[in-house]
Amino acid sequence: DAGVIQSPRHEVTEMGQEVTLRCKPISGHNSLFWYRQTMMRGLELLIYFNNNVPIDDSGMPEDRFSAKMPNASFSTLKIQPSEPRDSAVYFCATRTGGPGELFFGEGSRLTVL
Amino acid sequence: DQQVKQNSPSLSVQEGRISILNCDYTNSMFDYFLWYKKYPAEGPTFLISISSIKDKNEDGRFTVFLNKSAKHLSLHIVPSQPGDSAVYFCAARDNTDKLIFGTGTRLQVFP
């Protein structure tokens, strides 16, 4: 099993540019979570999907952030326009239904200059 | 507001000694708690968990204790090894099935 696959691993962009982060979940996992890691807030939940449907997006910081899950094998997190304060590591995590543990990808490190 | 708090950003322990990492939470509806371990440039990996109906769960060198009345849990690692040096995140599951994480504690185990 390849695990949760995220791309890109690193992204450096300039303020105002659009950023798209991608995630391929583990096959058979029907819940997908996007987290952001910062020093101040630790691992902060942005949004999660269950069976491709967004269940809770209350953690999305503002309208500049959007996430989609068009099918069971792909999700994107988009920031448009990006700002320097968006610089962080973004993690995608998935699990099977129920209280099972989350499996994390290796993260996408975003730097907005 | 932070529902899951790890008030110690870092901890340094000598190899062979016990490491105790602490976590406090505010939401009494949390029913399941987990600890994750994270190495640099990697994603967090699951370490150990405990249901709210228990007060202790043990797995090898790792033991998690839950004190529901104090809304406090702790992770004990004994004996500590240099390979345990990592950032440890506490997480709690709420009644909407989300996992809420703390800010993490960086553990350093020195020889």
Coordinates of C-alpha atoms in Angstrom, one line a residue:
Chain A
D1 CA 0.0 0.0 0.0
A2 CA 1.5 3.3 -1.1
G3 CA 0.0 5.3 1.8
V4 CA -1.4 8.8 1.5
I5 CA 0.3 10.6 -1.3
Q6 CA 0.6 14.4 -1.3
S7 CA 2.0 16.7 -3.9
P8 CA 3.9 18.9 -4.2
R9 CA 6.2 18.3 -1.2
H10 CA 7.5 21.8 -1.4
E11 CA 6.0 24.9 -2.9
V12 CA 7.5 28.4 -3.0
T13 CA 5.3 31.1 -4.5
E14 CA 4.8 34.8 -4.4
M15 CA 2.0 36.6 -2.6
G16 CA -1.2 36.8 -4.7
Q17 CA -0.5 33.6 -6.6
E18 CA -2.8 30.6 -6.7
V19 CA -1.7 27.5 -4.9
T20 CA -3.1 24.0 -5.4
L21 CA -2.2 21.1 -3.1
R22 CA -3.1 17.6 -4.0
C23 CA -3.9 14.4 -2.1
K24 CA -4.4 10.8 -3.1
P25 CA -6.0 8.8 -0.2
I26 CA -5.3 5.2 0.7
S27 CA -7.6 3.0 -1.4
G28 CA -10.7 2.1 0.5
H29 CA -10.4 5.0 3.0
N30 CA -13.7 6.9 2.9
S31 CA -12.8 9.9 5.2
L32 CA -10.3 12.5 4.2
F33 CA -9.0 15.4 6.3
W34 CA -6.9 18.5 5.5
Y35 CA -4.8 19.8 8.4
R36 CA -2.4 22.7 8.6
Q37 CA 0.6 22.7 10.9
T38 CA 2.0 25.9 12.4
M39 CA 4.1 26.5 15.5
M40 CA 1.4 28.5 17.2
R41 CA -1.6 26.3 16.6
G42 CA -0.1 22.9 16.1
L43 CA -2.2 20.7 13.8
E44 CA -5.2 22.7 12.8
L45 CA -8.1 20.9 11.1
L46 CA -9.2 22.8 8.0
I47 CA -11.9 20.6 6.4
Y48 CA -12.9 17.0 6.3
F49 CA -14.8 14.8 3.8
N50 CA -16.8 11.6 4.3
N51 CA -17.6 9.6 1.1
N52 CA -16.4 12.6 -1.0
V53 CA -18.9 15.0 0.7
P54 CA -17.6 17.9 2.8
I55 CA -18.8 17.4 6.3
D56 CA -17.2 20.2 8.2
D57 CA -15.3 23.2 6.8
S58 CA -15.5 25.4 9.8
G59 CA -11.7 25.3 10.1
M60 CA -11.1 26.9 6.7
P61 CA -9.6 30.3 7.5
E62 CA -11.4 32.4 5.0
D63 CA -12.8 32.5 1.5
R64 CA -9.4 32.3 -0.1
F65 CA -9.3 28.6 0.9
S66 CA -11.3 26.0 -0.9
A67 CA -11.2 22.2 -1.0
K68 CA -12.7 19.6 -3.3
M69 CA -13.0 15.9 -3.5
P70 CA -14.4 15.0 -6.9
N71 CA -13.9 11.3 -6.4
A72 CA -12.8 8.8 -3.9
S73 CA -9.2 8.9 -5.0
F74 CA -8.4 12.6 -5.2
S75 CA -8.7 15.8 -3.3
T76 CA -7.4 19.3 -3.7
L77 CA -6.9 22.2 -1.4
K78 CA -6.6 25.6 -3.2
I79 CA -5.5 29.0 -1.9
Q80 CA -6.3 31.9 -4.1
P81 CA -4.8 34.5 -3.6
S82 CA -2.1 33.2 -1.3
E83 CA -0.6 35.4 1.4
P84 CA 2.6 35.1 3.5
R85 CA 0.6 34.1 6.6
D86 CA -0.5 31.0 4.7
S87 CA 3.1 29.6 4.9
A88 CA 2.8 26.3 6.8
V89 CA 2.9 22.5 6.2
Y90 CA -0.4 21.2 4.9
F91 CA -1.2 17.6 5.7
C92 CA -3.8 15.3 4.2
A93 CA -4.9 12.3 6.3
T94 CA -7.4 9.5 5.6
R95 CA -9.1 6.7 7.5
T96 CA -11.7 4.0 7.1
G97 CA -15.1 4.7 8.6
G98 CA -15.5 4.7 12.4
P99 CA -13.0 5.8 15.1
G100 CA -10.0 4.3 13.4
E101 CA -6.7 6.2 13.4
L102 CA -5.8 8.7 10.8
F103 CA -3.0 7.9 8.3
F104 CA -1.1 11.0 7.3
G105 CA 0.7 11.9 4.1
E106 CA 4.2 13.4 4.3
G107 CA 2.8 16.9 3.9
S108 CA 3.2 19.8 1.5
R109 CA 5.4 22.7 2.8
L110 CA 4.2 26.0 1.5
T111 CA 6.2 29.2 1.5
V112 CA 4.5 32.4 0.3
L113 CA 7.0 35.2 -0.2
Chain B
D1 CA -9.9 28.6 21.4
Q2 CA -7.7 25.6 21.8
Q3 CA -9.8 22.6 23.0
V4 CA -6.7 20.3 23.3
K5 CA -3.7 21.8 25.0
Q6 CA -0.1 20.7 25.3
N7 CA 1.4 23.2 27.6
S8 CA 5.0 22.0 27.4
P9 CA 6.5 22.8 24.0
S10 CA 9.6 20.8 24.8
L11 CA 10.9 18.1 27.1
S12 CA 14.4 16.8 27.5
V13 CA 15.0 13.3 29.1
Q14 CA 18.1 11.1 29.6
E15 CA 18.1 7.8 27.8
G16 CA 16.7 5.0 30.0
R17 CA 14.6 7.4 32.1
I18 CA 10.9 7.9 31.9
S19 CA 9.4 10.5 29.6
I20 CA 6.0 12.0 30.6
L21 CA 4.1 14.0 28.1
N22 CA 0.9 15.8 29.2
C23 CA -2.2 16.9 27.5
D24 CA -5.3 18.8 28.8
Y25 CA -8.7 19.2 27.1
T26 CA -11.8 21.2 27.7
N27 CA -14.6 19.4 25.9
S28 CA -16.2 16.7 28.1
M29 CA -17.8 15.2 25.0
F30 CA -14.5 13.9 23.7
D31 CA -14.8 10.1 23.7
Y32 CA -11.5 8.8 22.2
F33 CA -8.0 10.0 22.6
L34 CA -4.9 9.3 20.6
W35 CA -1.2 10.1 20.6
Y36 CA 0.8 10.7 17.4
K37 CA 4.5 10.9 16.9
K38 CA 6.1 13.1 14.2
Y39 CA 9.7 13.0 12.9
P40 CA 11.0 16.0 10.8
A41 CA 9.9 16.1 7.2
E42 CA 7.4 13.2 7.8
G43 CA 3.7 13.0 8.5
P44 CA 2.5 12.1 12.0
T45 CA 2.1 8.4 12.7
F46 CA -0.3 6.8 15.2
L47 CA 1.3 5.7 18.5
I48 CA -1.4 4.7 21.0
S49 CA -5.0 5.4 21.9
I50 CA -7.5 5.2 24.7
S51 CA -11.2 5.2 24.9
S52 CA -12.9 7.4 27.4
I53 CA -14.3 4.4 29.2
K54 CA -10.8 3.4 30.3
D55 CA -8.2 5.0 32.4
K56 CA -5.1 3.2 31.1
N57 CA -3.8 1.6 28.0
E58 CA -0.4 0.0 27.6
D59 CA 1.6 -1.0 24.5
G60 CA 5.1 -2.0 25.2
R61 CA 7.1 0.9 26.4
F62 CA 4.2 3.3 25.9
T63 CA 1.3 3.8 28.4
V64 CA -1.4 6.3 28.1
F65 CA -3.3 7.4 31.2
L66 CA -6.7 9.2 31.2
N67 CA -8.1 11.2 34.1
K68 CA -11.6 12.2 33.0
S69 CA -12.5 14.3 36.0
A70 CA -9.4 16.4 35.5
K71 CA -9.7 16.3 31.7
H72 CA -6.1 15.3 31.5
L73 CA -4.2 12.6 29.8
S74 CA -0.6 11.7 29.7
L75 CA 1.8 9.5 27.7
H76 CA 4.5 7.6 29.6
I77 CA 7.5 6.3 27.7
V78 CA 9.8 4.0 29.7
P79 CA 12.6 3.4 29.2
S80 CA 13.2 6.4 26.8
Q81 CA 15.4 5.8 23.9
P82 CA 17.2 8.2 21.5
G83 CA 14.9 7.1 18.7
D84 CA 11.9 8.4 20.6
S85 CA 13.1 11.9 20.0
A86 CA 10.3 13.5 18.0
V87 CA 7.3 15.8 18.3
Y88 CA 4.3 14.2 20.1
F89 CA 0.8 15.3 19.4
C90 CA -2.2 14.6 21.5
A91 CA -5.6 14.3 19.7
A92 CA -9.2 13.9 20.8
R93 CA -12.2 12.8 18.9
D94 CA -15.4 14.9 19.2
N95 CA -19.0 14.0 18.7
T96 CA -18.8 14.9 15.0
D97 CA -16.0 12.4 14.5
K98 CA -13.3 15.0 14.0
L99 CA -9.9 14.6 15.5
I100 CA -8.7 17.8 17.3
F101 CA -5.0 18.0 17.8
G102 CA -2.9 19.9 20.3
T103 CA 0.1 22.0 19.6
G104 CA 2.7 19.3 20.2
T105 CA 5.6 18.6 22.5
R106 CA 9.1 18.2 21.2
L107 CA 10.8 15.3 23.1
Q108 CA 14.6 15.0 23.1
V109 CA 16.2 11.9 24.5
F110 CA 19.9 12.3 25.1
P111 CA 22.5 9.7 25.9

